Coordinates of C-alpha atoms and ligand atoms in Angstrom, one line a residue:
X84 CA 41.8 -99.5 90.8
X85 CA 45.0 -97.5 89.8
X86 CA 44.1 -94.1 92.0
X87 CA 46.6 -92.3 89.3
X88 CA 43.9 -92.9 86.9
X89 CA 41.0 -91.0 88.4
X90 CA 39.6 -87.8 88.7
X91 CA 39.7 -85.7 91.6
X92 CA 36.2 -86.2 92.1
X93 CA 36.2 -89.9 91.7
X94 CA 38.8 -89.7 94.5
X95 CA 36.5 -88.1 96.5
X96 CA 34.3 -90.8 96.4
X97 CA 35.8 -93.4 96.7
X98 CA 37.8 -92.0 99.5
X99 CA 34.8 -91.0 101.2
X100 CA 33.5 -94.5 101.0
X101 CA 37.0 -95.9 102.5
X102 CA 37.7 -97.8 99.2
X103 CA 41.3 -95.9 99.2
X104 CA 43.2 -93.7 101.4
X105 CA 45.5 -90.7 101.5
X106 CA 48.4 -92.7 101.9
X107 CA 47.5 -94.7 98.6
X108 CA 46.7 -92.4 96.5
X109 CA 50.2 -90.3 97.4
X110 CA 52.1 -93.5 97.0
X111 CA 50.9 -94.6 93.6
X112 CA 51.3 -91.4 92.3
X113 CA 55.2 -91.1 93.3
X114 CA 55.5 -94.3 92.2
X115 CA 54.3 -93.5 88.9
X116 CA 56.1 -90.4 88.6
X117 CA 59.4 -92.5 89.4
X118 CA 58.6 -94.5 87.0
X119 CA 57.0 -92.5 83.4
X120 CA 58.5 -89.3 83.9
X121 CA 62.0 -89.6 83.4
X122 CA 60.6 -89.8 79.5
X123 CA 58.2 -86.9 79.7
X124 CA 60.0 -84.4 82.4
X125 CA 56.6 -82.9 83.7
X126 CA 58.2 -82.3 86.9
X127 CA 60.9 -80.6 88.0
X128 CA 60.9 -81.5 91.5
X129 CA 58.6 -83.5 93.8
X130 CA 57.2 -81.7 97.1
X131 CA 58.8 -84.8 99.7
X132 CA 56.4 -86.2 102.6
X133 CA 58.0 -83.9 105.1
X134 CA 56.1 -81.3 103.6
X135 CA 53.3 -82.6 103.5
X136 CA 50.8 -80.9 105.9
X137 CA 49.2 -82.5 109.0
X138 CA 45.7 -81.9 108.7
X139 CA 45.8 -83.0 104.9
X140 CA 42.7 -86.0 105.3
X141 CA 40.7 -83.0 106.4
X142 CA 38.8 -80.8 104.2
X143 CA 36.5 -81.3 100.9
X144 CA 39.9 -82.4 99.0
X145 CA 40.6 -85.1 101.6
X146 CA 44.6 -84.8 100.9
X147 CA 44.3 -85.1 97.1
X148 CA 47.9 -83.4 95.8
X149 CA 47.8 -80.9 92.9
X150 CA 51.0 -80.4 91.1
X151 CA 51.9 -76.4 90.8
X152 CA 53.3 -74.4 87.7
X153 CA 56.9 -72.9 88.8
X154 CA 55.6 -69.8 89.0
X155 CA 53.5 -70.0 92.0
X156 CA 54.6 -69.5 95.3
X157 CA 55.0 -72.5 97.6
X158 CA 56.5 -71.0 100.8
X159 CA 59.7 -72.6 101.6
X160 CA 60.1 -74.4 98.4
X161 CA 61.9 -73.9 95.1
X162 CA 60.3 -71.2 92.5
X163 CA 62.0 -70.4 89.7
X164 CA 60.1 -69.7 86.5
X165 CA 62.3 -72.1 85.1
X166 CA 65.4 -69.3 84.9
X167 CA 68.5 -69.5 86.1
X168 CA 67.9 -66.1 87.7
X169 CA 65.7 -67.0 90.2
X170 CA 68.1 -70.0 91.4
X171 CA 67.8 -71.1 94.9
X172 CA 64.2 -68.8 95.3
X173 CA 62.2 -70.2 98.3
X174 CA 59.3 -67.7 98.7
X175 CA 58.7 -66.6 102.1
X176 CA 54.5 -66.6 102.1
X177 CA 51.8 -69.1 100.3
X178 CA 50.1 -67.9 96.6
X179 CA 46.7 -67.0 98.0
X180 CA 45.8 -70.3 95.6
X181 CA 48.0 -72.3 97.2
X182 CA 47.2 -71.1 100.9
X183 CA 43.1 -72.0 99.4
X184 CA 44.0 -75.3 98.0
X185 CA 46.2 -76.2 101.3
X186 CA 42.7 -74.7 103.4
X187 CA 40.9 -77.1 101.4
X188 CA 42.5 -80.4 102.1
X189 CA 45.0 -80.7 99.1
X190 CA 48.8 -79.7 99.0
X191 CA 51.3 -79.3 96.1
X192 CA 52.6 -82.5 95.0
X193 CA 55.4 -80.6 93.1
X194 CA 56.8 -77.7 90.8
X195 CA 56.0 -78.5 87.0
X196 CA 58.1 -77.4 84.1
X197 CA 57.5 -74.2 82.1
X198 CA 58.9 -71.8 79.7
X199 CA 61.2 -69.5 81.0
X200 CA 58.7 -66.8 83.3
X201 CA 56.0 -68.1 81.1
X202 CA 57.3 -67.0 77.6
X203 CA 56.4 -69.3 75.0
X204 CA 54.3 -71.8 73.8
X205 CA 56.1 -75.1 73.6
X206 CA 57.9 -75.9 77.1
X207 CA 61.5 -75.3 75.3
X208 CA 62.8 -72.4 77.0
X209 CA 63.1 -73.8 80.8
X210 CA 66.2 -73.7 82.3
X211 CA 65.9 -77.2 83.5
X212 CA 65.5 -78.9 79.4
X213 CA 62.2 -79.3 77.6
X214 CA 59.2 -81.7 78.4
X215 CA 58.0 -84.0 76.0
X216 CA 54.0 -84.5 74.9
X217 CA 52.8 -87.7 76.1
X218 CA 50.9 -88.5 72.6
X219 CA 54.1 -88.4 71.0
X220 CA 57.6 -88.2 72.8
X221 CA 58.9 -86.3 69.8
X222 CA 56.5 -83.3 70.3
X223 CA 56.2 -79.9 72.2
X224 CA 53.3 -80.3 75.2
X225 CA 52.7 -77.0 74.2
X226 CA 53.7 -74.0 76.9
X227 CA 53.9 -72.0 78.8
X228 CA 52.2 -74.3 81.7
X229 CA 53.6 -77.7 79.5
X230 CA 54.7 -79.6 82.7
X231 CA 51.1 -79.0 84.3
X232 CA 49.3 -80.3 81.1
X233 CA 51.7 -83.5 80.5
X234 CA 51.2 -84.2 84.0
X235 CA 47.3 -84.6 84.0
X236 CA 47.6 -86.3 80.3
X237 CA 49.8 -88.7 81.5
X238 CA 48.1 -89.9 84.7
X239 CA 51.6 -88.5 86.6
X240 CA 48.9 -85.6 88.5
X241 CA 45.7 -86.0 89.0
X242 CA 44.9 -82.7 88.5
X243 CA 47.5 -78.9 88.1
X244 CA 47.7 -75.3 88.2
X245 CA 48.7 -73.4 85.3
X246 CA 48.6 -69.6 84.4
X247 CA 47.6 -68.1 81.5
X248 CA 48.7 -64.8 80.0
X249 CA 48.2 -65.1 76.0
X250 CA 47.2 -68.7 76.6
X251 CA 49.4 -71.1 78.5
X252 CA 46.9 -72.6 80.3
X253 CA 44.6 -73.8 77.1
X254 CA 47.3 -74.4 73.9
X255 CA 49.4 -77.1 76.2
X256 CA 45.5 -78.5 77.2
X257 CA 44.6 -78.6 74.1
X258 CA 47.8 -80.3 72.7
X259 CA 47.9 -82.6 75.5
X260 CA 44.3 -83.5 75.4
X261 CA 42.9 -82.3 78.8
X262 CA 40.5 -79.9 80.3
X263 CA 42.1 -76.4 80.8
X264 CA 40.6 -73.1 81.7
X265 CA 41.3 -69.5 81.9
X266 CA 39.3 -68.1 84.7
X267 CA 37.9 -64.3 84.3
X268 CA 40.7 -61.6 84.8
X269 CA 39.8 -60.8 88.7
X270 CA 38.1 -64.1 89.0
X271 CA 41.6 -65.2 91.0
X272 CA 43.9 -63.9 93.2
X273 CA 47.3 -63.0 91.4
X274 CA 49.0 -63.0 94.9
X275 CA 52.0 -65.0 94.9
X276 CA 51.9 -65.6 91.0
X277 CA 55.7 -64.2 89.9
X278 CA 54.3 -61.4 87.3
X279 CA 55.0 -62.0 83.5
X280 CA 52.2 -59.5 82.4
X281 CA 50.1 -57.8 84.9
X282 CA 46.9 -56.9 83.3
X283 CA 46.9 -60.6 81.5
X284 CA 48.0 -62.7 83.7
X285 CA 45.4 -65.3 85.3
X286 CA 45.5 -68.7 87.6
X287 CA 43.9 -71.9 86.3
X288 CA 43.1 -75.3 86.5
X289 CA 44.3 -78.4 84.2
X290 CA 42.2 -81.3 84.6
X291 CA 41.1 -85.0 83.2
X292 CA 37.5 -83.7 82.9
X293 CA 35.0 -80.4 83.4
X294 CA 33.5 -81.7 86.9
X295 CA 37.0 -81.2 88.4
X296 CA 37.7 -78.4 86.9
X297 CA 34.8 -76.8 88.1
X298 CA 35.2 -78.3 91.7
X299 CA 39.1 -76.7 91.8
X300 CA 37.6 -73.3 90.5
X301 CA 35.2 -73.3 93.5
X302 CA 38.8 -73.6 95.6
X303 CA 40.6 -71.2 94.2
X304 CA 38.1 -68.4 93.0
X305 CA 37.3 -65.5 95.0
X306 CA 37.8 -62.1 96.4
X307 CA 41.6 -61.4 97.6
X308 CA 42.4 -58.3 99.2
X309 CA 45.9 -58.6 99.4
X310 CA 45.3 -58.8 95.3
X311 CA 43.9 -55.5 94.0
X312 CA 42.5 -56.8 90.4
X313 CA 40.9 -59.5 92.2
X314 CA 37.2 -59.0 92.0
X315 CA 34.6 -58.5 94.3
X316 CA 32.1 -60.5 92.9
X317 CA 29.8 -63.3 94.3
X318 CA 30.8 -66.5 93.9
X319 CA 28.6 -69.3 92.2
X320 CA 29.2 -73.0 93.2
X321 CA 30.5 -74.0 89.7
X322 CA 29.4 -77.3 89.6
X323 CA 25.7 -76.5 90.1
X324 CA 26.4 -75.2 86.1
X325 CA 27.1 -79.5 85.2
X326 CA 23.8 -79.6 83.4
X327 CA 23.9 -82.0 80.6
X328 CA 21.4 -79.2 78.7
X329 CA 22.5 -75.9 76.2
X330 CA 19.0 -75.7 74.5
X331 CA 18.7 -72.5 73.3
X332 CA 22.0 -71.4 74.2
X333 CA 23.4 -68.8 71.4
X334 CA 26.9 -70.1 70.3
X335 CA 28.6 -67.7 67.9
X336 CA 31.1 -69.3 65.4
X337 CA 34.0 -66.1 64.8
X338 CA 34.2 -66.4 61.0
X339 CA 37.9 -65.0 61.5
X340 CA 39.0 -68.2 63.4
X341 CA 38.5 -70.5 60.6
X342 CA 41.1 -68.5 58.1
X343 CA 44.8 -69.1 56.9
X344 CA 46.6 -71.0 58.8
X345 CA 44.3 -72.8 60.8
X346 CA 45.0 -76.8 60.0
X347 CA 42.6 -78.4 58.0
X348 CA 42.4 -82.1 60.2
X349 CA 41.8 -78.7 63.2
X350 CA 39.4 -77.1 61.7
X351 CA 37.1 -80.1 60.7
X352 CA 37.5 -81.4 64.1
X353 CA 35.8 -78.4 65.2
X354 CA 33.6 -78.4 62.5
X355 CA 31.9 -81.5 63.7
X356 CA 31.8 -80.3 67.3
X357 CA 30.1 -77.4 66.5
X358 CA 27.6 -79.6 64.5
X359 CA 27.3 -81.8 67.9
X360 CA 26.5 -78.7 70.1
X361 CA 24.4 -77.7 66.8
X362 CA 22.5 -81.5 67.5
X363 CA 22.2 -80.8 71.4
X364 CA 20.4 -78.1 71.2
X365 CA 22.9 -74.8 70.5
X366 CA 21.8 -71.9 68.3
X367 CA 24.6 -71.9 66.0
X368 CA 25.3 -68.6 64.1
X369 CA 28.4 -67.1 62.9
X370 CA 29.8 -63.9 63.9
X371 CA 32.7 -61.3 63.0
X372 CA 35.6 -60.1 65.1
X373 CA 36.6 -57.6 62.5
X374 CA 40.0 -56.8 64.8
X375 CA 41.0 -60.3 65.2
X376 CA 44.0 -59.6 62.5
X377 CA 45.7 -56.9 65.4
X378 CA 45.7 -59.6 67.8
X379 CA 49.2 -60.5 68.5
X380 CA 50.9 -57.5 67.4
X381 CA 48.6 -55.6 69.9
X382 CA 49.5 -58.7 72.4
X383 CA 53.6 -59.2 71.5
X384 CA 53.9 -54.9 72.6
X385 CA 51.6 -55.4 75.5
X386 CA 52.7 -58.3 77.0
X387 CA 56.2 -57.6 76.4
X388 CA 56.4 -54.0 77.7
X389 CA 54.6 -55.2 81.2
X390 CA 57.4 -57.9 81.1
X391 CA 60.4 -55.4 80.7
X392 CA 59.0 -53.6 83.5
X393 CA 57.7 -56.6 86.0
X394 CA 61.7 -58.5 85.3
X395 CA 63.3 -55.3 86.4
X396 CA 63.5 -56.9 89.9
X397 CA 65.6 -59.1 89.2
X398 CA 69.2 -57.6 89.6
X399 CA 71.0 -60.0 92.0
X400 CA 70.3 -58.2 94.8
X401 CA 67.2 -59.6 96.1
X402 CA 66.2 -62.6 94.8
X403 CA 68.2 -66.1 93.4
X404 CA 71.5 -65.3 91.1
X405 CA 74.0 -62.8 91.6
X406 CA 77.3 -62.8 89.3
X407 CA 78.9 -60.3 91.4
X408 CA 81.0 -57.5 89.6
X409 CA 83.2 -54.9 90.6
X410 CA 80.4 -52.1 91.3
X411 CA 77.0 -52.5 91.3
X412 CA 76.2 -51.8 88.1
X413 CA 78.7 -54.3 86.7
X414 CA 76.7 -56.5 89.1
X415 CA 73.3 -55.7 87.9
X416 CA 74.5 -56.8 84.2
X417 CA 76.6 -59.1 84.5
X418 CA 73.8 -61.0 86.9
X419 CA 71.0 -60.2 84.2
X420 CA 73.2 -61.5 81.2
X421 CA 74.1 -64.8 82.5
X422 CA 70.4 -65.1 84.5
X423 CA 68.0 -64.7 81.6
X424 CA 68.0 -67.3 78.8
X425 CA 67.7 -66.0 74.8
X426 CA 63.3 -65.6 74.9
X427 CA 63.5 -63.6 78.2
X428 CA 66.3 -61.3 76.6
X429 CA 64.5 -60.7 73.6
X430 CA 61.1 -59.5 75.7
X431 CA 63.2 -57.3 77.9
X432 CA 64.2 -55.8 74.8
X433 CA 61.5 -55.4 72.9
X434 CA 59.2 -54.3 75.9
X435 CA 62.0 -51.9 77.3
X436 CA 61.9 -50.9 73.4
X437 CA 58.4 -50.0 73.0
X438 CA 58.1 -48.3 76.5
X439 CA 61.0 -45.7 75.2
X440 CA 60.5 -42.2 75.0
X441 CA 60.1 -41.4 71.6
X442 CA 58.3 -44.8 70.8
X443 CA 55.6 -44.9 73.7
X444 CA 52.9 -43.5 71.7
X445 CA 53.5 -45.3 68.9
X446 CA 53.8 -48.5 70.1
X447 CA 52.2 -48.5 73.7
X448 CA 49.9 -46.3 73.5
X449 CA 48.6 -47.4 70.2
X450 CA 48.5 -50.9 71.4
X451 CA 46.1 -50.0 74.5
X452 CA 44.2 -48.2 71.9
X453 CA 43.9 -51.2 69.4
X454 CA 43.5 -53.7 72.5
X455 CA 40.2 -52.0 73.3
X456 CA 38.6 -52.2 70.0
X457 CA 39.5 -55.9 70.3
X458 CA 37.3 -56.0 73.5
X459 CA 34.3 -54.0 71.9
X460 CA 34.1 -56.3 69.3
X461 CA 33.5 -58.8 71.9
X462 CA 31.4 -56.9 73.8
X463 CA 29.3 -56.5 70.6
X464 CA 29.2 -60.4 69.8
X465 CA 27.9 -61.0 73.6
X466 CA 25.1 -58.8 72.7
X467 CA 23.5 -61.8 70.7
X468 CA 25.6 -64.8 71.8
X469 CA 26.0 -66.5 74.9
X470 CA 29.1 -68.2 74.1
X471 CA 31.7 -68.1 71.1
X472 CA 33.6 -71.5 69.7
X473 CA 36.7 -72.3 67.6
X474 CA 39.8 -73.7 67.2
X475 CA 42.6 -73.7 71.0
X476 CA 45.5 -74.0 68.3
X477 CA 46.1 -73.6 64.8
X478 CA 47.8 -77.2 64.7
X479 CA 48.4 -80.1 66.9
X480 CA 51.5 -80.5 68.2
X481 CA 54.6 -79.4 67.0
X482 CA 57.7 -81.2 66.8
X483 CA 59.9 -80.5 69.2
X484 CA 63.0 -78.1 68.1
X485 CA 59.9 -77.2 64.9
X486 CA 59.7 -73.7 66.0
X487 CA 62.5 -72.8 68.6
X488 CA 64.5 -70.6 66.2
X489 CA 62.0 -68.5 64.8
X490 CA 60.0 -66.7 67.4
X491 CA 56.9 -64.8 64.7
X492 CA 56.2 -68.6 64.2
X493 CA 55.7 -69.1 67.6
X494 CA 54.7 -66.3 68.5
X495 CA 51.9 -67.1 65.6
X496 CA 50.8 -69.9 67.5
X497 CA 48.9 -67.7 69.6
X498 CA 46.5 -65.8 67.2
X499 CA 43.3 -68.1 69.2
X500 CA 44.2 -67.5 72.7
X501 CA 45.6 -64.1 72.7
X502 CA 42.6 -62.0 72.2
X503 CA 41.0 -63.6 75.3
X504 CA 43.4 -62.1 77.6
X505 CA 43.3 -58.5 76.1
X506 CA 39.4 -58.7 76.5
X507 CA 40.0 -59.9 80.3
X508 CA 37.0 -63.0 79.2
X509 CA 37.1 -66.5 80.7
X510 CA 37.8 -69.5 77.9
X511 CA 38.2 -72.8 78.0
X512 CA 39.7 -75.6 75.9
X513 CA 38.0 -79.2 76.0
X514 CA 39.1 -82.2 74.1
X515 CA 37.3 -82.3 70.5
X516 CA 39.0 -84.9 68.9
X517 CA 42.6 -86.5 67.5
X518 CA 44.5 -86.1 64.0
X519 CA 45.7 -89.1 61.8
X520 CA 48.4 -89.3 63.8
X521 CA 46.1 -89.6 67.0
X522 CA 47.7 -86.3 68.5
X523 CA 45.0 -84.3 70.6
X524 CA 42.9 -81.6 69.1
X525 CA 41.1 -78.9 71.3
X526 CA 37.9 -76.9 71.4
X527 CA 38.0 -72.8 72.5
X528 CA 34.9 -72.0 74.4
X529 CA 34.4 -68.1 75.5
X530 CA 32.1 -66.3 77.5
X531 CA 31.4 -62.7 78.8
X532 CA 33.4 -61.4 82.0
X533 CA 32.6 -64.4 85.0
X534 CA 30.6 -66.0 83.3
X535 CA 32.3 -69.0 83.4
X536 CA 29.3 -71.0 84.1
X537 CA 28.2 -70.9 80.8
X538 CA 31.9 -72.6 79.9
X539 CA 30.6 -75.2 82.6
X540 CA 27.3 -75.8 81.0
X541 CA 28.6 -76.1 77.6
X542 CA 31.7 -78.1 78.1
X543 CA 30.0 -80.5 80.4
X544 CA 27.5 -81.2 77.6
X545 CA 29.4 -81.6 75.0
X546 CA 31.8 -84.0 77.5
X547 CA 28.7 -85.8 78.1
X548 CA 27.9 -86.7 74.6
X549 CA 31.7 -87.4 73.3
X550 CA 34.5 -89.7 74.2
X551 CA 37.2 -87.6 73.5
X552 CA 38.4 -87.4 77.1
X553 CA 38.3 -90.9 77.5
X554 CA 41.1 -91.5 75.2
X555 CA 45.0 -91.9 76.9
X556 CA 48.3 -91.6 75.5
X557 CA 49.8 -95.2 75.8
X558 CA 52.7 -94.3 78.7
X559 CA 54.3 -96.5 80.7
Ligands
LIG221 N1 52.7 -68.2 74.3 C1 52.4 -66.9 74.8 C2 53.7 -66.1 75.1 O1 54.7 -66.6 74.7 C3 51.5 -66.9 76.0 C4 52.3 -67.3 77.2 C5 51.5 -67.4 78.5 O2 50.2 -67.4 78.4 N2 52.1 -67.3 79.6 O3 53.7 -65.0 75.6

C-alpha cells in the first residue's frame, strides 16, 4: 500500500484499523514530494515536522495533512499570494479553515503555488515560476489554485484547499482531472483568506474523489462570526447526500454552454455524460441562460474593481515589501511598482479605472445591474431544475506560455465558471473523461444557493458508474 495513493477516507480506515500510521503516511508523502515535484512545482514550500501540531492522531482526520493554497492564512508561516509584495508575510492568526481543519485532526502539509493574488487561470503569474500539469509537463494545470490541483492529481497531497473567485478552484480540477468544488458564497468562512474579490471569493476543497470532498466540506463549512457573509444556515452532514440514486432528479442542459468556442473532443465528452446521467435515472432537459454572453465582461469590471480596492493595502508599510523612497509617497510607489507583477498591475488599473468618477455608473454600476439579471436567470432555471450540467473549460489544457501574452484569451477561458460566482451558487467539476491526447476533461455541476447536496448526490452517482477518476497521470 503506497499511503500517497489514497483517499482521505481510505486513510481513515485503514488508520483506524492500525494498518498505517501518522508517521507513515507523513513520511511517504515528503518523500514523494522530494522526489516528483521538482518537475511539477506544486509546492512552494513544505510545512517541516516542527510544526506539526501535538495532538494531530486525534480527531476525525487522524493527522491526515492537507496542502493549503498561498492565500490562506497559516499563522506563523509564509503567505504570499505568490507576489513579491507580500515577501516575508507570516500571518499572525489561523484562516478560520485552517483553525477547523487543525480542530479536526489534520494540519497543513504546505503552501501550493498560484497565480499572483489569484489572477489567472493557468498558474503562470506566481512569483515563485509556473507549475506544470501532471498529464502533460508541457501544459498549464490551469489556475488560479494550480499548485492545489497538481498536487492531488499527482499523488504529491492527498487532498488541498483552493479558492475560487471566477473559478480557480474547478478549471485547474478540471484540467488536472480531480474532484473540485466551489462551496455556496456564505457556505465558508472567508476569515483569513487574503481578499482578491470580496463578494466572489469562496474556500474549497480539491480532492481524488466526491466522498472526500464531501467529508472536508463537513470540516470546513459553517457559520463564522468573525466572517460577516458567512451564513447562518444549518449544516447537513454532506456525506449522508453519497447516494448512488438521481431518479427523477431535473438536470437542465444551458443551451448557451455548448456554443462557439467550446472544444469539440469537450463537448462530446460531456455529451455522453449527460447521456449517462440521462441512463441513471436524470430528467434531462435543456434550458436557456439568455445573459450568459455578459458574463465576463460583467465579471472582468467586478472582480477587477473589488481588486483595485482590496490591493490598496499593500503600500510597504504594513505588510511584506517596502522599497523605501525619499517620502512616503515615493515609498508607496516605488514599493507598489516593483511588488506587483504585470496581471496584478493591469487589474489595479482597470478596477481603479472603472471605480473613477465619471466612469462609475457606466461601468460599475451597470455591471452590478447586468450581474443580477445573470442571477435571475438562474433563479428562473431552478424553478424547473434541480441541477444544471456542462462543460468546466472550454478546452483541455493549454500549453504552457499558449496564452500568457494575451489576457481576453485568458480571460475567455472563464466564460463556464464565471457566472457561478456572480450568482453566489455552489458548482462542482468532476472528472468526465480524457482527449486523444489523454489530457483530463471536466464536468460543471450547479445547484441553487447551499444546496450542495444535490452536487453530492449527482457527482457521487455518476463517479459510481464511470472510471474516469481512476485514471493517473504516469509521474514518477
Ligand atoms: N481566472 C479567473 C481570474 O483570472 C478566476 C480566478 C479565480 O477564481 N481566483 O480572475
Amino acid at each position: 500500500m503506497e499511503p500517497f495513493r489514497q483517499t482521505a477516507h481510505a486513510l481513515i480506515k485503514l488508520l483506524e484499523e492500525k494498518k498505517t500510521s501518522t508517521k507513515e503516511i507523513h513520511d511517504a508523502l515528503r518523500e514523494r514530494v522530494a522526489k516528483v515535484d521538482p518537475s511539477i512545482h506544486a509546492f512552494i514550500s513544505l510545512d517541516g515536522d516542527s510544526e506539526t501540531p501535538s495532538s494531530i492522531s486525534e480527531g476525525l482526520l487522524h493527522g491526515i495533512p492537507i496542502a493549503v493554497k498561498d492565500n490562506i492564512c497559516v499563522k506563523g508561516r509564509l503567505t504570499t499570494c505568490c507576489s513579491k509584495i507580500l515577501a516575508g508575510f507570516r500571518p499572525p492568526y489561523h484562516a478560520t479553515v485552517i483553525e477547523r481543519l487543525i480542530g479536526a485532526g489534520s494540519f497543513p502539509l504546505g503552501r501550493t503555488n498560484m497565480d499572483e493574488f489569484a489572477f489567472g487561470s493557468s498558474t503562470e503569474t506566481s512569483c515563485y515560476g509556473i507549475t506544470r500539469n501532471p498529464w502533460d509537463k508541457e501544459r498549464i494545470p490551469g489556475g488560479s489554485s494550480g499548485g492545489s490541483a497538481a498536487a492531488v492529481a499527482a499523488d504529491l497531497a492527498i487532498w488541498a484547499l483552493g479558492s475560487d473567485t471566477g473559478g480557480s478552484i474547478r478549471q485547474p480540477a478540471s484540467l488536472c482531472g480531480v474532484v473540485g468544488l466551489k462551496p455556496t458564497y456564505g457556505r465558508v468562512s472567508r476569515y483569513g483568506l487574503i481578499a482578491f474579490a470580496s463578494s466572489l471569493d469562496q474556500i474549497g476543497p480539491v480532492t481524488k474523489d466526491v466522498e472526500d470532498c464531501a467529508l472536508l466540506l463537513n470540516v470546513i463549512a459553517g457559520h463564522d462570526e468573525r466572517d460577516s457573509t458567512s451564513a447562518e444556515r444549518p449544516l447537513p452532514d454532506f456525506r449522508l447526500s453519497l447516494k448512488n440514486d438521481i431518479r427523477g432528479l431535473r438536470i437542465g442542459v444551458p443551451k448557451e454552454y455548448f456554443a462557439e468556442g467550446l472544444d469539440g473532443e469537450v463537448e462530446t465528452s460531456v455529451r455522453q455524460a449527460i447521456d449517462t446521467l440521462k441512463r441513471l435515472g436524470g430528467e434531462i432537459k435543456e434550458i436557456s441562460l439568455p445573459h450568459s454572453r455578459h458574463v465576463v465582461a460583467v465579471y472582468y469590471l467586478v472582480a477587477t474593481a473589488e481588486a483595485s480596492s482590496n490591493l490598496a493595502r499593500f503600500d510597504g508599510v504594513q505588510y511584506g515589501f517596502r522599497d523605501e523612497a525619499g517620502d512616503l509617497l515615493s515609498t508607496y510607489a516605488q514599493t507598489r511598482a516593483k511588488g506587483f507583477g504585470t496581471e496584478a498591475k493591469r487589474r489595479i488599473m482597470l478596477g481603479t479605472y472603472a471605480l473613477s468618477s465619471g466612469y462609475y455608473d457606466a461601468y460599475y454600476l451597470k455591471a452590478q445591474k447586468v450581474r443580477t439579471l445573470i442571477k435571475k436567470d438562474f433563479d428562473e432555471a431552478f424553478t424547473h431544475c434541480d441541477c444544471l450540467i456542462g462543460p468546466v473549460s472550454p478546452t483541455a489544457a493549454f500549453r504552457i506560455g499558449e496564452k500568457i501574452n494575451d489576457p481576453l484569451a485568458m480571460y475567455l477561458s472563464d466564460i463556464y465558471t464565471i457566472p457561478v460566482n456572480l450568482a453566489g451558487i455552489p458548482a462542482m467539476s468532476i472528472p468526465c473523461g480524457f482527449t486523444k491526447d489523454a489530457l483530463p476533461i471536466g464536468l460543471h455541476l450547479l445547484a441553487r444557493p447551499f444546496a450542495e447536496e444535490t452536487l453530492f448526490r449527482v457527482a457521487y452517482t455518476f463517479e459510481q458508474n464511470t472510471e474516469f477518476h481512476e485514471r493517473k497521470p504516469d509521474v514518477k
